[in-house]
N, CA, C and O atoms as a DFTB+ gen file, in Angstrom:
648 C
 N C O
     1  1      71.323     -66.651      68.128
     2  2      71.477     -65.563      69.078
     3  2      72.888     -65.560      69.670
     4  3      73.609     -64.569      69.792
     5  1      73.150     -66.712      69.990
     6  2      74.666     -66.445      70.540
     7  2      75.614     -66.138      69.873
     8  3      76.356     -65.309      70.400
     9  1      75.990     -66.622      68.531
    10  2      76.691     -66.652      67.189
    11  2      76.564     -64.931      66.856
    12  3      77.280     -64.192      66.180
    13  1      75.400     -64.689      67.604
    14  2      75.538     -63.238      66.918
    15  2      75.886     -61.927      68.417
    16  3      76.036     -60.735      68.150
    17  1      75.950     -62.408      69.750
    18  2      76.126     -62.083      70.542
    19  2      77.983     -61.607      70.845
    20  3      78.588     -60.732      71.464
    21  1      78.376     -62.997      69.831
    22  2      79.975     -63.608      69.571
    23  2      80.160     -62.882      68.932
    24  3      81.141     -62.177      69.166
    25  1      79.331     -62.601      67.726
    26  2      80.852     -61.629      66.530
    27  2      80.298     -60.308      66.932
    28  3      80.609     -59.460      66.095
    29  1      79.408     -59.704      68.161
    30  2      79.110     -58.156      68.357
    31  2      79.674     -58.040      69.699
    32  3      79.285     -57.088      70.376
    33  1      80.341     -58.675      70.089
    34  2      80.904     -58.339      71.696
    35  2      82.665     -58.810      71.652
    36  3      83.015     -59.985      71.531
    37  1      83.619     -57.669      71.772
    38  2      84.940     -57.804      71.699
    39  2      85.468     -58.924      72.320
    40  3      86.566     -59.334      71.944
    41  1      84.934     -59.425      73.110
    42  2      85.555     -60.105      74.107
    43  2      84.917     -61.684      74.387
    44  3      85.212     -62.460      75.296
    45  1      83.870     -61.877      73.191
    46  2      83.238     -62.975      73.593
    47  2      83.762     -63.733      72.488
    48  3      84.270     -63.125      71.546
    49  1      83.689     -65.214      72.490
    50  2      84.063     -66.078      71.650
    51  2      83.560     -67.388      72.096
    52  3      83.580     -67.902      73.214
    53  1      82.963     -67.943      70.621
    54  2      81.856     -69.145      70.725
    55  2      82.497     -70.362      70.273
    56  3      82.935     -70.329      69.123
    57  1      82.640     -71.395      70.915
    58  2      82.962     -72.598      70.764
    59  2      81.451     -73.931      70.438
    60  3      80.394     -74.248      70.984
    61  1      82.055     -74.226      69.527
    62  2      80.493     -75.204      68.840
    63  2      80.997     -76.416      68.953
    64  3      81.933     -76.969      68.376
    65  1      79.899     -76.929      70.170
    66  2      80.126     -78.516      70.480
    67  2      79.114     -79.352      70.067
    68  3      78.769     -80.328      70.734
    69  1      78.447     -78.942      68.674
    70  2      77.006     -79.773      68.123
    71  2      77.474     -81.403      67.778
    72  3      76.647     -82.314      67.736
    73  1      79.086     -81.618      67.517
    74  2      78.972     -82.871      67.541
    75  2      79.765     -83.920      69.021
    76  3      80.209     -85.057      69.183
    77  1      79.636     -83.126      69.533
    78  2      79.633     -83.956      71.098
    79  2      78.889     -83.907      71.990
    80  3      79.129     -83.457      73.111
    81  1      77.770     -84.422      71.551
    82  2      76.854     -84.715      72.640
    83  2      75.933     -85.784      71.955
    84  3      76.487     -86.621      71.242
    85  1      74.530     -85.825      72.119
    86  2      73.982     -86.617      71.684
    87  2      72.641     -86.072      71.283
    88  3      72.319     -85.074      71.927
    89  1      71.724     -86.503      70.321
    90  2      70.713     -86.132      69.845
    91  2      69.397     -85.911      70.486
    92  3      68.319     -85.607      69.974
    93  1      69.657     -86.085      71.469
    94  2      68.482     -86.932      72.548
    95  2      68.465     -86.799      73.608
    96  3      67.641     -87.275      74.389
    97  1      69.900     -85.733      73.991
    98  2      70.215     -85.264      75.359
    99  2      70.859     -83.948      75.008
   100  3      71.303     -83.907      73.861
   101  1      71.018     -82.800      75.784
   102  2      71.281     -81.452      75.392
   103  2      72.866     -81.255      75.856
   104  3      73.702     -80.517      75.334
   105  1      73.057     -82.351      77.268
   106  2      74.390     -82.008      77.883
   107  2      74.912     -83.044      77.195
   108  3      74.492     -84.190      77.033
   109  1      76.566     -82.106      76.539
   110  2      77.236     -82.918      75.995
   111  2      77.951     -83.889      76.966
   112  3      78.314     -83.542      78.090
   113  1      78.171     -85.433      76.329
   114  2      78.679     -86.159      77.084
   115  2      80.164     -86.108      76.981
   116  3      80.803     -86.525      77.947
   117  1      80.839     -85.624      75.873
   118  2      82.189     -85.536      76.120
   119  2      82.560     -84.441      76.486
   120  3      82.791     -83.696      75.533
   121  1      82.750     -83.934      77.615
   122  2      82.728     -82.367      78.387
   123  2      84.092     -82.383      77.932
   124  3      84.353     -81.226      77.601
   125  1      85.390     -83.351      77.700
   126  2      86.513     -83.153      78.223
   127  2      87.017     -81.810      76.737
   128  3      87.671     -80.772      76.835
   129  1      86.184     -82.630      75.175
   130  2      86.504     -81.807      73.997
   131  2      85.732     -80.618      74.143
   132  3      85.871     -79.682      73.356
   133  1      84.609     -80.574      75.471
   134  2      84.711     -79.152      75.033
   135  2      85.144     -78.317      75.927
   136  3      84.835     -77.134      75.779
   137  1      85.894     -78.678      76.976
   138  2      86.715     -78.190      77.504
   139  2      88.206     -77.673      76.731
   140  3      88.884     -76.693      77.040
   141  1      88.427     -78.541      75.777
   142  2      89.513     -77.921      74.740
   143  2      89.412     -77.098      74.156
   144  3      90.330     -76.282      74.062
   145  1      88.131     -76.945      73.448
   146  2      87.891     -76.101      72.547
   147  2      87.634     -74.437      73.275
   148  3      87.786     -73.337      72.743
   149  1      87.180     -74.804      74.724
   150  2      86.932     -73.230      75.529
   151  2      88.607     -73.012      75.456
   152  3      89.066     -72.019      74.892
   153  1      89.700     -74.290      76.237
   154  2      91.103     -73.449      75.769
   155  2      91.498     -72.777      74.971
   156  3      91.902     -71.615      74.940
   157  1      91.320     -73.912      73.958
   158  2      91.647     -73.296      73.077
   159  2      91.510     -71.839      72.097
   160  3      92.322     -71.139      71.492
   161  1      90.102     -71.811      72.293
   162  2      90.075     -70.472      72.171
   163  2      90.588     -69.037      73.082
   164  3      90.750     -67.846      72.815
   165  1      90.700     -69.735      74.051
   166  2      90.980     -68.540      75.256
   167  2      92.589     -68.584      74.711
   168  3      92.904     -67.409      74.522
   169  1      93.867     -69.581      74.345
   170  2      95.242     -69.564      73.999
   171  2      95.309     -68.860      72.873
   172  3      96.395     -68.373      72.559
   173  1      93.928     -68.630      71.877
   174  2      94.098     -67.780      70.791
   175  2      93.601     -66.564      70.711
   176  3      93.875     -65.700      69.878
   177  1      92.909     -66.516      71.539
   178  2      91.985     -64.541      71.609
   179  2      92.639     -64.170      72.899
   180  3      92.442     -62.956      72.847
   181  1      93.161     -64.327      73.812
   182  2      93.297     -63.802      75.672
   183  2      95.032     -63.809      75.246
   184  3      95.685     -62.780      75.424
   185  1      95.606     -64.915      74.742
   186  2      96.875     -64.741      75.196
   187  2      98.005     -64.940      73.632
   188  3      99.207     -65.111      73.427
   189  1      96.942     -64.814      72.932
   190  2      97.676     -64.529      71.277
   191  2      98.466     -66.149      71.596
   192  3      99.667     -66.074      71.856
   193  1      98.017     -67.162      71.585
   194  2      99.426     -68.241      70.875
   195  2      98.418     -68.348      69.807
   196  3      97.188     -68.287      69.796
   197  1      99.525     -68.568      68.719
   198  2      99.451     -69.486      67.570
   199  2      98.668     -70.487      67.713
   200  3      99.368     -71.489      67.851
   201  1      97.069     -70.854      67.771
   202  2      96.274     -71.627      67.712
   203  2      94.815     -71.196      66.739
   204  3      94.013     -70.275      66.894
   205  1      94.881     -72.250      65.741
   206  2      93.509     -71.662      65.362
   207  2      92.021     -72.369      65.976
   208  3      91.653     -73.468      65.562
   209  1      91.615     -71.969      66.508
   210  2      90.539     -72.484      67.299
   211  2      89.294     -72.132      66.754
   212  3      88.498     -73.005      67.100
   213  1      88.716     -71.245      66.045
   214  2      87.719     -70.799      65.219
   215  2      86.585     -71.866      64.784
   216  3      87.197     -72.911      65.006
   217  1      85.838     -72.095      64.502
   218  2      84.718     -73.016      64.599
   219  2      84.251     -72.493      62.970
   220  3      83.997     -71.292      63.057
   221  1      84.083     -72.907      61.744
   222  2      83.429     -72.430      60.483
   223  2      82.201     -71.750      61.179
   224  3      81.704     -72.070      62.259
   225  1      81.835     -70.793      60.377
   226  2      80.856     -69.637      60.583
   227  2      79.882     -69.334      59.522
   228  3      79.895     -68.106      59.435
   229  1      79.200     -69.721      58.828
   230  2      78.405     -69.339      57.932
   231  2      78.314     -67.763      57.853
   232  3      78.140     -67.226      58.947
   233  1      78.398     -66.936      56.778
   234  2      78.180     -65.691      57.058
   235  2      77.267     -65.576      55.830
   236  3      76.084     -65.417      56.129
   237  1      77.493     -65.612      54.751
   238  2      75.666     -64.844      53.537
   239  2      75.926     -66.436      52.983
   240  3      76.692     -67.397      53.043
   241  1      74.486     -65.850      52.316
   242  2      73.969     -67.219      51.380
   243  2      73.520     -66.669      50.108
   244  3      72.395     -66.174      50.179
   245  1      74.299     -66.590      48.507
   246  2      74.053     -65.770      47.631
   247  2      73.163     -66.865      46.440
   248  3      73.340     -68.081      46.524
   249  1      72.186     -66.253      45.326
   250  2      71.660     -67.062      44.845
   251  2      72.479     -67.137      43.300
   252  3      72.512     -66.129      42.595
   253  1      73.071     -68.313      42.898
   254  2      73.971     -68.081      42.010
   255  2      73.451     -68.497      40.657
   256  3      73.877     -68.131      39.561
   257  1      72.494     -69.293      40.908
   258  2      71.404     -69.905      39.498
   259  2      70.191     -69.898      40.138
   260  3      69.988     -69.382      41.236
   261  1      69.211     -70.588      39.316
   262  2      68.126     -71.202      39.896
   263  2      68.142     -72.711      40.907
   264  3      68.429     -73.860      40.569
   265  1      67.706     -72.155      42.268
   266  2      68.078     -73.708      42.505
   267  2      69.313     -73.867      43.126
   268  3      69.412     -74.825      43.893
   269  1      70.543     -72.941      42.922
   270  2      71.701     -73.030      43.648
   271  2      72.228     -71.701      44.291
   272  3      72.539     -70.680      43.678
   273  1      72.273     -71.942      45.832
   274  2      73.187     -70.591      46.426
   275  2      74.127     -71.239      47.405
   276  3      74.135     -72.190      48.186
   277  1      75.105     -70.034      46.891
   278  2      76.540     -70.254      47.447
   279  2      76.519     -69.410      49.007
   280  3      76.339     -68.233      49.321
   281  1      76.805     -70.690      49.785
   282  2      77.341     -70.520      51.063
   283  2      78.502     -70.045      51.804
   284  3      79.286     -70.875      52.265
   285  1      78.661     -69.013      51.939
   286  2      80.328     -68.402      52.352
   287  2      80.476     -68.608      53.567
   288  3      79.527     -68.613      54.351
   289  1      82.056     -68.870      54.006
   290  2      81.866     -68.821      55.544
   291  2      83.471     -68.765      56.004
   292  3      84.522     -68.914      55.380
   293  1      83.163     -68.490      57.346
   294  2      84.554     -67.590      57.712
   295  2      85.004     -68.549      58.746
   296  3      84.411     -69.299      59.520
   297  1      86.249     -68.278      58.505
   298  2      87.249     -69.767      59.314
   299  2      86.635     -71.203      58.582
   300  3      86.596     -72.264      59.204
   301  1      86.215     -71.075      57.316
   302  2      86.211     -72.493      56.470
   303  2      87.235     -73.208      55.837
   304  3      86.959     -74.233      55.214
   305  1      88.594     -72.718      55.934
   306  2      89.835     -73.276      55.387
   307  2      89.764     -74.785      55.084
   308  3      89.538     -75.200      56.220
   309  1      89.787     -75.333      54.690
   310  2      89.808     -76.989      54.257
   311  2      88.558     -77.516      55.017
   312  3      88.453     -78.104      56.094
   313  1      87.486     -77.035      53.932
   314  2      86.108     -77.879      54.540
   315  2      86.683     -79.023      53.679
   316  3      87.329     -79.107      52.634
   317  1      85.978     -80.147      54.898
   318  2      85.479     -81.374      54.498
   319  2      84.264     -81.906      55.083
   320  3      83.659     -81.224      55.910
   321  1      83.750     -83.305      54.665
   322  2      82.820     -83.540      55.397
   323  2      83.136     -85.625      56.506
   324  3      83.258     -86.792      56.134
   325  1      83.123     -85.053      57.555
   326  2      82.729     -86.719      58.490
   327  2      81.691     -87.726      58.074
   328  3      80.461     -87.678      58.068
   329  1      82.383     -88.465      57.797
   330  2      81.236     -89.646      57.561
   331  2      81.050     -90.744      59.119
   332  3      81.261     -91.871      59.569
   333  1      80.801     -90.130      59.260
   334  2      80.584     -90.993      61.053
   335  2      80.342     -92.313      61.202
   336  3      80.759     -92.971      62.155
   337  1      79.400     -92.928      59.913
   338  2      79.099     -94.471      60.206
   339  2      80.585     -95.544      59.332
   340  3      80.638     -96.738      59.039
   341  1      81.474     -94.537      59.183
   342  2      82.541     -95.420      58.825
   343  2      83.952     -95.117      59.585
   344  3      84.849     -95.934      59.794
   345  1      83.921     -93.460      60.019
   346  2      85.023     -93.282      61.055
   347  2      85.836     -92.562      59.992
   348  3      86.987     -92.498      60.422
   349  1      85.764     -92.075      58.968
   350  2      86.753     -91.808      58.501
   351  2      86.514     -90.132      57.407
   352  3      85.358     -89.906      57.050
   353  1      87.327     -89.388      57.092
   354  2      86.527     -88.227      56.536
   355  2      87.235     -88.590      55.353
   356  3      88.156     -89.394      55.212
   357  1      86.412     -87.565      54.185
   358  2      86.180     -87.659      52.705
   359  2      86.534     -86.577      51.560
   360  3      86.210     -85.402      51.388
   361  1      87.221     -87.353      50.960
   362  2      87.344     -85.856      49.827
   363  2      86.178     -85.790      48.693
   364  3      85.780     -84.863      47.987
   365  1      85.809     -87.100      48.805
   366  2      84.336     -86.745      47.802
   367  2      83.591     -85.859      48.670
   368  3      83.310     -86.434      49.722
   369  1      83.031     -84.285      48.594
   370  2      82.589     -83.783      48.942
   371  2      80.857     -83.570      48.493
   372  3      80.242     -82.559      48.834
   373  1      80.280     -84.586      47.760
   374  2      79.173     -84.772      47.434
   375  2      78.340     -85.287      48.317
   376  3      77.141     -85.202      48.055
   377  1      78.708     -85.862      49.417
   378  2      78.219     -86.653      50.577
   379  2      77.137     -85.999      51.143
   380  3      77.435     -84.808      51.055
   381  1      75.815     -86.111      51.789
   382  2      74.863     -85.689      52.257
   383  2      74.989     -84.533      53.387
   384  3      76.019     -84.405      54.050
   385  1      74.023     -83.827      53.525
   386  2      74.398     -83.192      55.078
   387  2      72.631     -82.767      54.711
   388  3      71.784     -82.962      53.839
   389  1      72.850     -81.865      56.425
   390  2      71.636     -81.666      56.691
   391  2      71.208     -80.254      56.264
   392  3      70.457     -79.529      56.916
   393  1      71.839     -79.926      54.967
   394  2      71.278     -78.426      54.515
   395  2      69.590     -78.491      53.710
   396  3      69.100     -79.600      53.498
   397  1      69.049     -77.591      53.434
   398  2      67.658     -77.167      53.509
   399  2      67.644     -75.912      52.856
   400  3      68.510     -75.038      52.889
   401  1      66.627     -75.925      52.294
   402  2      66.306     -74.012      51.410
   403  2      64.531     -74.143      52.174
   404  3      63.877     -75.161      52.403
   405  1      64.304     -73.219      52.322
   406  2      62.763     -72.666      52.827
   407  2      62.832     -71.720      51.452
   408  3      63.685     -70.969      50.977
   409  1      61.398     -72.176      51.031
   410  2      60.357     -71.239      50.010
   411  2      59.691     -70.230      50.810
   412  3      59.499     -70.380      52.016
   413  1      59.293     -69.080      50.079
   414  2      58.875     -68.018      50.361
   415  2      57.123     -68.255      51.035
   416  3      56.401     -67.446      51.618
   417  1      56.906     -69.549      50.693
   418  2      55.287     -70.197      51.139
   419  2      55.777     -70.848      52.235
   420  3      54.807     -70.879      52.992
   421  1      56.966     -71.549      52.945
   422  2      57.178     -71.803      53.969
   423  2      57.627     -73.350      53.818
   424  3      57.616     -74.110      54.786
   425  1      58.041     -73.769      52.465
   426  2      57.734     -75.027      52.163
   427  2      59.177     -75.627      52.238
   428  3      60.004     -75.277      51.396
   429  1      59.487     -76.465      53.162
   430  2      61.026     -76.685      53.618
   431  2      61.403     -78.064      52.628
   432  3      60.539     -78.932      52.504
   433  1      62.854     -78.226      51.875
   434  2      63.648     -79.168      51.309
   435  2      64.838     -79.268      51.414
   436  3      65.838     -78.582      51.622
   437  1      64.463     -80.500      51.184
   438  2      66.448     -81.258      51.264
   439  2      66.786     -80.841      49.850
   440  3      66.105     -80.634      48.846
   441  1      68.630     -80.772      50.244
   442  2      69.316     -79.927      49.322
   443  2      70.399     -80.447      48.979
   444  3      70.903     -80.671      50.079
   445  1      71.331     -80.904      48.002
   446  2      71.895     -81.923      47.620
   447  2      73.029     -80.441      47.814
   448  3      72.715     -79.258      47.682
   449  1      74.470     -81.055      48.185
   450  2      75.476     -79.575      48.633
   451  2      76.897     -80.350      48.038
   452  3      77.077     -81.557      48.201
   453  1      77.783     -79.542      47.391
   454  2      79.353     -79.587      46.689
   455  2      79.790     -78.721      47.658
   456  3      79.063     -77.784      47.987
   457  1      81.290     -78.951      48.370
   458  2      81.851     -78.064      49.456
   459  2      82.849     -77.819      48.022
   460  3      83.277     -78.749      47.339
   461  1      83.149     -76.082      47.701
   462  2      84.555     -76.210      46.944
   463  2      85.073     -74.534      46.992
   464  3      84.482     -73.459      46.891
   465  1      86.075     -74.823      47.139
   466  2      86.928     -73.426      46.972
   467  2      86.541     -72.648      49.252
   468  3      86.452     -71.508      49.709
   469  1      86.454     -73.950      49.864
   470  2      86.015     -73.560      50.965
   471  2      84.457     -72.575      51.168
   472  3      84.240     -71.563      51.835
   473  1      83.492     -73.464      50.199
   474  2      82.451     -72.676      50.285
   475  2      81.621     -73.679      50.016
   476  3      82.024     -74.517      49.210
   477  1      79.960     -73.884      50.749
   478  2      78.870     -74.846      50.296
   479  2      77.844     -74.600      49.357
   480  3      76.931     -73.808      49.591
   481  1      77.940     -75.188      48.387
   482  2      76.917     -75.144      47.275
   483  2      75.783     -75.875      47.417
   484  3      75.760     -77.086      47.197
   485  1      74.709     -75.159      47.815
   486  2      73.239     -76.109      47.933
   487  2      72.866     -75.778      46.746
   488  3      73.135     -74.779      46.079
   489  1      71.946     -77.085      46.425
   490  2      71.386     -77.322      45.270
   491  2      69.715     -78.062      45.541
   492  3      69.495     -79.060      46.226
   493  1      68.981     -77.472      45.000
   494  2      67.625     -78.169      44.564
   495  2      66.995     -78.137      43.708
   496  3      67.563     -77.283      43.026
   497  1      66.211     -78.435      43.199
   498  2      65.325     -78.358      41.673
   499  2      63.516     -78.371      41.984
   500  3      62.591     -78.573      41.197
   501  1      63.511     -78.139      43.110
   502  2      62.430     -77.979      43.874
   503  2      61.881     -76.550      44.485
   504  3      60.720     -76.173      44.644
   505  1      63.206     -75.847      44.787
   506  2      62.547     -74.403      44.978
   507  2      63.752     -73.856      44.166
   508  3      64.947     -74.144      44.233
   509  1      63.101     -73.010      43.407
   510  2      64.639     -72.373      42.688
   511  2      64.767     -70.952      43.696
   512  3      65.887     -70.910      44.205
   513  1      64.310     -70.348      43.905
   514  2      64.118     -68.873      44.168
   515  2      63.568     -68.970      45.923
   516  3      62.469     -68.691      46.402
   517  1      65.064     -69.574      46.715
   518  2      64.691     -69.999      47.869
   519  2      64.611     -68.812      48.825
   520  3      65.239     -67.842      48.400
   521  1      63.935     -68.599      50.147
   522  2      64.345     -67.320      50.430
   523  2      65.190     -67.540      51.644
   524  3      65.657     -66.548      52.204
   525  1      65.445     -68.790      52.130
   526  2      66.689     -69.254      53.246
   527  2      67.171     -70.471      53.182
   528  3      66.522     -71.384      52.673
   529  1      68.203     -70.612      53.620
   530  2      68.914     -71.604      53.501
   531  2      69.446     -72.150      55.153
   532  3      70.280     -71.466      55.747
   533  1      69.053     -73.032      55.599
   534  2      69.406     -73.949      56.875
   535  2      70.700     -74.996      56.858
   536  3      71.373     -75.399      55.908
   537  1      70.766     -75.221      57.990
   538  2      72.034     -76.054      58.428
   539  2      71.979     -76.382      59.573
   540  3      72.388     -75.613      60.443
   541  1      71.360     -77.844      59.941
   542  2      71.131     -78.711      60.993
   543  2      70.223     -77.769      61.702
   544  3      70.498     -77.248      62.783
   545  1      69.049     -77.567      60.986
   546  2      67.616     -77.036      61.842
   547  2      66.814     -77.545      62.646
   548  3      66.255     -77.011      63.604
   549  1      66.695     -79.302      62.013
   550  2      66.416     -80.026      62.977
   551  2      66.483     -80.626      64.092
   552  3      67.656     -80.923      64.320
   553  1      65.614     -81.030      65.106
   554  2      66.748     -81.249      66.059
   555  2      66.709     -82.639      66.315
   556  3      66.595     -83.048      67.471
   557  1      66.809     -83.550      65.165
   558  2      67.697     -84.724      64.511
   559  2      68.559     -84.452      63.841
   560  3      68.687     -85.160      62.842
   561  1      69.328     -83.577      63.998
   562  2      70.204     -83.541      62.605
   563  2      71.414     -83.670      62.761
   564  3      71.945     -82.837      63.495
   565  1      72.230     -84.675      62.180
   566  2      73.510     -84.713      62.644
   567  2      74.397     -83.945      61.558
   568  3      74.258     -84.243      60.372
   569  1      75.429     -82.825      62.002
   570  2      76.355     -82.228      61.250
   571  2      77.630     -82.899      60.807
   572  3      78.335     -83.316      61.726
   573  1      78.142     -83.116      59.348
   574  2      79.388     -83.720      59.153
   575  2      80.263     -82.340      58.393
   576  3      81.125     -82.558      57.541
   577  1      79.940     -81.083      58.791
   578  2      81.077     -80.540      57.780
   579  2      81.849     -80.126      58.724
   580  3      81.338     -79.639      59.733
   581  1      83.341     -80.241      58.587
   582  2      84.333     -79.870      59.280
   583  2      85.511     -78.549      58.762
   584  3      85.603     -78.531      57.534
   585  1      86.189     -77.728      59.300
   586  2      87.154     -77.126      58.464
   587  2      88.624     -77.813      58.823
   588  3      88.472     -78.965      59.231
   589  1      90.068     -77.365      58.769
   590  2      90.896     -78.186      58.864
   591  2      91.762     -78.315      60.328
   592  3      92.884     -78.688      60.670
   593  1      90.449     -77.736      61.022
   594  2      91.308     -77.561      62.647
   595  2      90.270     -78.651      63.414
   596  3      90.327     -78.964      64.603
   597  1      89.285     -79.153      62.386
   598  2      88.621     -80.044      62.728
   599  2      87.725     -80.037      64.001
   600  3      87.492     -80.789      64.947
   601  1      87.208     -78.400      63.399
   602  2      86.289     -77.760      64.204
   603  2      84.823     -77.787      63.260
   604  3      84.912     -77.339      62.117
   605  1      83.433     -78.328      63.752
   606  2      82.790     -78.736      63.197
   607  2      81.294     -76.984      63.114
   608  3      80.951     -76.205      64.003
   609  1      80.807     -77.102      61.429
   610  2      80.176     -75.969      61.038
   611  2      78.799     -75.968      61.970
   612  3      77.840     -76.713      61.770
   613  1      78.897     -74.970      63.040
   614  2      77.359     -75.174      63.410
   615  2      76.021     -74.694      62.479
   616  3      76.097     -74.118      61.394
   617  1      74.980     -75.018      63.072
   618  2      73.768     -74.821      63.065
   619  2      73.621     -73.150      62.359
   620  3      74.139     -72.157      62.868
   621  1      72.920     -73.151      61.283
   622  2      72.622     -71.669      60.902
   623  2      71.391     -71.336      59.849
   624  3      70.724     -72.319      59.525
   625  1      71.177     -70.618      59.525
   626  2      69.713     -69.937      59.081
   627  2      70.180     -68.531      58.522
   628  3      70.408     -67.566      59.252
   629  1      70.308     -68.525      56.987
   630  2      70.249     -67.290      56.397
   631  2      69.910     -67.147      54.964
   632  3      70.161     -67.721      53.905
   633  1      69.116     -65.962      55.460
   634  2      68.502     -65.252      53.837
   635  2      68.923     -65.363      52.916
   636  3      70.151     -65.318      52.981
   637  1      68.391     -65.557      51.568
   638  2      69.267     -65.750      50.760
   639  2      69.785     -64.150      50.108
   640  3      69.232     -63.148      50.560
   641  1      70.392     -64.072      49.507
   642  2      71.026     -62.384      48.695
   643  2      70.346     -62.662      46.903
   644  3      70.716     -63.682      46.321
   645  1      69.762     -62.069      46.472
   646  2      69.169     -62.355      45.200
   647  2      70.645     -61.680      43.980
   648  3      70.516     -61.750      42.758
């Protein structure tokens, strides 16, 4: 709702703080990054500086085989993904995340994902003919995809395009 409140209102702009806080508590504990990120966006939409502040955006989810749809998304410039239990990010982009396809019966799976050409490729062999595709639905789910302003991809839910 807000994500969509953001790209239909001239003047609004959404800053995604899903990885500063904690799983288990709603208020983020590092207020100070997301206090940057409200700057920052306000130095790039209110007063035009040269800042990209943009947060990756999921926008369609197309079905490109059986089993695989391509994830597009806007302000994704140099996805990568965080590996958090080592501190360090990755160009093997095969690394896990918390994406998901829902079957048309309601039947939810994990989805093995390639980030390339700034776009996420979910993959399963379990539902071919998915009718949505998720991204940190749970609310265990920790997000590692980042773009190169090292603004992290929130939470999203969309149909797939046949």
């Amino acid at each position: 709702a807000q994500q969509r409140f953001a790209a239909e209102e001239k003047d609004a702009y959404l800053a995604c703080i899903a990885d500063v806080g904690d799983v288990n508590d709603i208020h983020p504990c590092r207020k100070w990054e997301v206090g940057v990120r409200l700057a920052a966006l306000a130095f790039q939409h209110v007063y035009g500086l040269p800042v990209r502040a943009d947060a990756p955006i999921a926008v369609s989810a197309q079905l490109v085989a059986p089993g695989q749809v391509k994830v597009s998304l806007k302000n994704g410039r140099g996805l990568y993904r965080w590996m958090s239990e080592v501190s360090l990010w990755t160009e093997r982009q095969q690394e896990s995340s918390p994406i998901r396809f829902e079957g048309a019966d309601g039947k939810v799976v994990d989805c093995d994902s390639v980030i390339s050409n700034d776009c996420i490729y979910a993959t399963s062999d379990k539902i071919l003919n998915p009718k949505s595709v998720t991204y940190m639905r749970q609310c265990t789910d920790e997000g590692n995809i980042y773009n190169d302003s090292t603004l992290p991809l929130g939470t999203f839910r969309l149909s797939v395009e046949k």
